[in-house]
Short mmCIF file of C-alpha atoms (C1' of nucleotides) in Angstrom, two decimals:
data_model
loop_
_atom_site.label_atom_id
_atom_site.label_comp_id
_atom_site.label_asym_id
_atom_site.label_seq_id
_atom_site.Cartn_x
_atom_site.Cartn_y
_atom_site.Cartn_z
CA MET A 282 3.08 18.93 6.22
CA ALA A 283 5.66 20.51 8.54
CA VAL A 284 6.01 17.17 10.34
CA GLN A 285 6.68 15.47 7.02
CA GLU A 286 9.27 18.06 6.02
CA GLU A 287 10.95 17.62 9.39
CA LEU A 288 11.12 13.83 9.24
CA ARG A 289 11.99 13.54 5.56
CA PRO A 290 15.74 14.09 6.06
CA LEU A 291 15.82 11.02 8.31
CA VAL A 292 14.85 8.70 5.46
CA ASP A 293 17.54 6.31 4.21
CA LEU A 294 16.95 5.98 0.46
CA VAL A 295 20.06 3.92 -0.17
CA GLY A 296 19.64 0.76 1.86
CA PRO A 297 20.15 -1.59 0.17
CA GLY A 298 18.22 -3.55 2.80
CA PRO A 299 17.99 -7.31 3.27
CA SER A 300 18.58 -9.33 0.08
CA ALA A 301 17.29 -12.50 1.70
CA PRO A 302 14.99 -11.44 4.55
CA ALA A 303 13.88 -14.21 6.89
CA THR A 304 10.55 -12.54 7.56
CA VAL A 305 8.50 -9.91 5.72
CA ALA A 306 5.54 -8.02 7.17
CA GLY A 307 2.40 -6.81 5.46
CA LEU A 308 0.33 -3.92 6.83
CA ASP A 309 -3.21 -2.90 5.96
CA VAL A 310 -6.25 -1.13 7.40
CA ALA A 311 -9.99 -1.70 6.92
CA TYR A 312 -12.75 0.81 7.67
CA ALA A 313 -16.36 0.51 8.79
CA GLU A 314 -19.02 2.04 6.55
CA GLY A 315 -19.61 4.97 8.83
CA GLY A 316 -15.90 5.67 8.87
CA ASP A 317 -15.93 5.79 12.64
CA LEU A 318 -14.12 2.51 13.22
CA LEU A 319 -11.03 0.93 11.76
CA ALA A 320 -8.97 -2.21 12.14
CA ALA A 321 -5.24 -2.28 11.40
CA ALA A 322 -3.42 -5.53 10.84
CA VAL A 323 0.16 -6.68 10.50
CA THR A 324 1.03 -10.15 9.27
CA VAL A 325 4.54 -11.54 9.36
CA LEU A 326 5.40 -14.08 6.68
CA ASP A 327 8.25 -16.50 6.36
CA ALA A 328 9.93 -14.98 3.31
CA ARG A 329 10.77 -18.38 1.87
CA THR A 330 7.47 -20.23 2.27
CA LEU A 331 5.18 -17.16 2.49
CA ALA A 332 3.43 -18.79 5.44
CA VAL A 333 2.11 -16.46 8.13
CA VAL A 334 4.23 -16.90 11.27
CA ASP A 335 2.98 -13.99 13.39
CA SER A 336 0.27 -11.36 13.30
CA ALA A 337 -1.39 -8.62 15.32
CA VAL A 338 -4.33 -6.22 15.03
CA ASP A 339 -5.49 -2.94 16.54
CA VAL A 340 -9.07 -1.70 16.46
CA GLY A 341 -9.76 1.98 16.98
CA ARG A 342 -10.96 5.25 15.55
CA PRO A 343 -9.35 6.94 12.54
CA ALA A 344 -6.81 9.46 13.84
CA PHE A 345 -7.25 11.79 10.86
CA GLY A 346 -9.48 12.29 7.86
CA TYR A 347 -8.42 10.96 4.49
CA VAL A 348 -6.39 13.66 2.80
CA PRO A 349 -4.19 12.65 -0.16
CA GLY A 350 -0.62 13.40 0.87
CA LEU A 351 -1.41 13.15 4.57
CA PHE A 352 -2.54 9.57 4.48
CA ALA A 353 0.02 8.39 7.04
CA PHE A 354 -1.54 10.48 9.78
CA ARG A 355 -4.72 8.50 9.33
CA GLU A 356 -3.32 4.99 9.52
CA LEU A 357 0.00 5.25 11.34
CA PRO A 358 -1.27 5.23 14.95
CA ALA A 359 -3.22 2.00 14.52
CA LEU A 360 -0.47 0.36 12.47
CA LEU A 361 2.12 1.20 15.13
CA ALA A 362 -0.16 -0.20 17.83
CA ALA A 363 -0.47 -3.43 15.88
CA LEU A 364 3.30 -3.59 15.26
CA ASP A 365 3.87 -3.25 19.00
CA ARG A 366 1.85 -6.40 19.56
CA LEU A 367 4.01 -8.61 17.37
CA THR A 368 6.20 -11.12 19.14
CA THR A 369 8.77 -10.96 16.34
CA ILE A 370 10.51 -8.08 14.60
CA PRO A 371 10.15 -8.42 10.81
CA ASP A 372 13.11 -7.81 8.50
CA LEU A 373 11.05 -5.73 6.09
CA LEU A 374 7.76 -3.80 6.14
CA VAL A 375 5.63 -3.86 2.99
CA CYS A 376 3.16 -0.96 3.18
CA ASP A 377 -0.12 -0.55 1.34
CA GLY A 378 0.58 2.86 -0.21
CA HIS A 379 3.52 4.94 -1.43
CA GLY A 380 6.89 5.73 0.07
CA LEU A 381 9.07 8.20 -1.83
CA ALA A 382 6.43 8.57 -4.54
CA HIS A 383 4.69 11.29 -2.59
CA PRO A 384 4.23 15.07 -3.09
CA ARG A 385 6.79 15.81 -0.36
CA ARG A 386 8.69 12.54 -0.85
CA PHE A 387 7.46 11.20 2.48
CA GLY A 388 4.60 8.78 2.05
CA LEU A 389 3.34 6.18 4.51
CA ALA A 390 6.19 3.74 3.86
CA CYS A 391 8.82 6.41 4.62
CA HIS A 392 6.97 7.56 7.71
CA LEU A 393 6.54 4.03 9.04
CA GLY A 394 10.17 3.24 8.29
CA VAL A 395 11.56 6.30 10.03
CA VAL A 396 9.35 5.90 13.08
CA THR A 397 10.12 2.20 13.53
CA GLY A 398 13.67 2.26 12.20
CA LEU A 399 12.85 -0.83 10.14
CA PRO A 400 13.46 -1.34 6.40
CA ALA A 401 10.23 -0.42 4.59
CA ILE A 402 8.87 -0.22 1.05
CA GLY A 403 5.63 1.05 -0.43
CA VAL A 404 3.44 -0.93 -2.84
CA ALA A 405 0.45 1.07 -4.06
CA LYS A 406 -2.37 -0.01 -6.35
CA THR A 407 -2.84 3.42 -7.94
CA PRO A 408 -0.59 6.45 -8.60
CA LEU A 409 -0.38 9.58 -6.47
CA VAL A 410 2.33 11.61 -8.21
CA GLY A 411 4.60 11.14 -11.19
CA VAL A 412 4.44 10.11 -14.83
CA TRP A 413 5.37 6.79 -16.43
CA ASP A 414 5.26 4.69 -19.54
CA GLN A 415 3.29 1.47 -19.54
CA PRO A 416 5.61 -1.47 -18.78
CA SER A 417 5.40 -4.43 -21.18
CA ALA A 418 2.90 -7.15 -20.39
CA GLU A 419 5.19 -9.77 -18.87
CA ARG A 420 5.59 -10.23 -15.15
CA GLY A 421 8.83 -8.62 -14.00
CA SER A 422 8.83 -5.80 -16.54
CA TRP A 423 8.82 -2.29 -15.18
CA SER A 424 9.16 1.38 -16.07
CA SER A 425 10.38 4.32 -14.03
CA LEU A 426 7.90 6.48 -12.15
CA ARG A 427 9.25 10.01 -12.61
CA ASP A 428 8.51 13.55 -11.56
CA GLY A 429 10.61 16.16 -13.28
CA GLY A 430 14.13 14.79 -13.30
CA GLU A 431 13.81 12.49 -10.31
CA VAL A 432 12.94 8.82 -10.19
CA LEU A 433 10.31 8.23 -7.53
CA GLY A 434 9.75 4.54 -7.98
CA ARG A 435 8.77 1.86 -10.46
CA VAL A 436 5.59 0.78 -12.17
CA LEU A 437 5.97 -2.97 -11.88
CA ARG A 438 4.10 -5.76 -13.62
CA THR A 439 3.74 -8.50 -11.02
CA ARG A 440 1.59 -10.80 -13.19
CA ASP A 441 1.39 -11.30 -16.97
CA GLY A 442 -1.17 -9.00 -18.55
CA VAL A 443 -2.40 -7.61 -15.25
CA LYS A 444 -2.51 -3.97 -14.13
CA PRO A 445 0.87 -3.03 -12.62
CA VAL A 446 1.60 -1.86 -9.06
CA PHE A 447 3.56 1.22 -7.96
CA VAL A 448 6.67 0.37 -5.98
CA SER A 449 8.69 2.98 -4.11
CA VAL A 450 11.38 3.09 -1.46
CA GLY A 451 10.27 3.66 2.10
CA HIS A 452 13.35 3.46 4.32
CA ARG A 453 16.68 1.57 4.31
CA VAL A 454 15.89 -0.30 1.08
CA SER A 455 17.13 0.36 -2.46
CA LEU A 456 14.65 0.61 -5.31
CA GLU A 457 16.31 -2.37 -6.97
CA ASN A 458 15.90 -4.49 -3.86
CA ALA A 459 12.34 -3.28 -3.31
CA THR A 460 11.49 -4.47 -6.82
CA ALA A 461 13.06 -7.88 -6.16
CA GLN A 462 11.22 -8.27 -2.86
CA VAL A 463 7.86 -7.45 -4.44
CA LEU A 464 8.41 -10.00 -7.19
CA ALA A 465 9.31 -12.61 -4.58
CA LEU A 466 6.02 -11.86 -2.83
CA THR A 467 3.86 -12.17 -5.95
CA PRO A 468 4.11 -15.79 -7.15
CA ARG A 469 0.38 -15.96 -7.83
CA TYR A 470 -1.47 -12.67 -7.50
CA ARG A 471 -1.06 -9.04 -8.48
CA LEU A 472 -0.61 -7.86 -4.89
CA PRO A 473 2.09 -9.13 -2.51
CA GLU A 474 1.08 -12.02 -0.25
CA THR A 475 1.94 -9.75 2.67
CA THR A 476 -0.71 -7.23 1.63
CA ARG A 477 -3.23 -9.97 0.93
CA THR A 478 -2.88 -11.67 4.30
CA ALA A 479 -2.95 -8.34 6.16
CA ASP A 480 -6.02 -7.27 4.18
CA ARG A 481 -7.83 -10.46 5.09
CA LEU A 482 -6.88 -10.14 8.76
CA CYS A 483 -7.96 -6.50 9.18
CA ARG A 484 -11.27 -7.20 7.42
CA ASP A 485 -11.94 -10.11 9.76
CA ALA A 486 -10.93 -8.06 12.80
CA LEU A 487 -13.22 -5.23 11.71
CA ALA A 488 -16.18 -7.57 11.20
CA GLU A 489 -15.59 -9.01 14.65
CA ALA A 490 -15.41 -5.56 16.22
CA GLU A 491 -18.63 -4.49 14.49
CA GLN A 492 -20.35 -7.64 15.69
CA ALA A 493 -19.29 -6.93 19.26
CA ARG A 494 -20.74 -3.41 19.35
"C1'" DG B 189 -8.78 29.41 -11.18
"C1'" DC B 190 -9.45 24.27 -12.14
"C1'" DG B 191 -8.60 19.49 -11.89
"C1'" DA B 192 -6.24 15.66 -9.66
"C1'" DC B 193 -5.75 13.27 -5.51
"C1'" DA B 194 -2.08 6.58 -1.84
"C1'" DG B 195 -6.32 4.54 1.29
"C1'" DA C 284 -11.29 2.98 2.09
"C1'" DT C 285 -16.60 1.08 1.00
"C1'" DC C 286 -20.72 -0.29 -1.96
"C1'" DT C 287 -22.99 -2.41 -6.44
"C1'" DT C 288 -23.75 -5.10 -10.85
"C1'" DG C 289 -22.25 -7.67 -14.33
"C1'" DT C 290 -18.67 -10.14 -17.18
"C1'" DC C 291 -14.66 -12.89 -18.24
"C1'" DG C 292 -11.60 -16.74 -17.38
"C1'" DC C 293 -9.36 -20.60 -14.99
#
DNA sequence: GCGACAG
DNA sequence: ATCTTGTCGC
């Protein structure tokens, strides 16, 4: 927690970040049943066509147990290792988890952004902190995710009539731009294409690693 | 003190 | 995160 408090001031919450990124990266991690093995994946997509143009994986051991609020310490090492293996530097990182919408305002997306220096946003499937009203059913509608007086992010409907996602700023991106980027990445499914391709890749990499042992 | 709790 | 079973809808 002290590490998070120390790094938090380095977060750029203003951005606004790239309005028309050339490439966008998705990051995700898969775990073996025993919890003793993990595979982290990064996929880089052409922001216009959403085709995967680069990718990398890292297979290893979890660096930390799963503790809500300290999630980054579990996945960051492997994600950074995978990022190091990319041959391109993406214009935006789309993380599977929260950014600002965190108990100490320093979730995975903020941590990854500060450590890499790259623009980053968080897209989580479930809430961690904050209260919100249900956004209307149409894709594109959203409501503010709040905690006390502060706005931590947005509850965004990415598909008509489908459970919304939780979008928050990570680093060097405005909340407005983060919302726009997520909508651009969800032409067909609830979750961003970046998350979907990274999820598929880390699952495949994990299966391969389990087969090899 | 008790419940909630990204993945 | 992972596993299981069934149901709904394109």
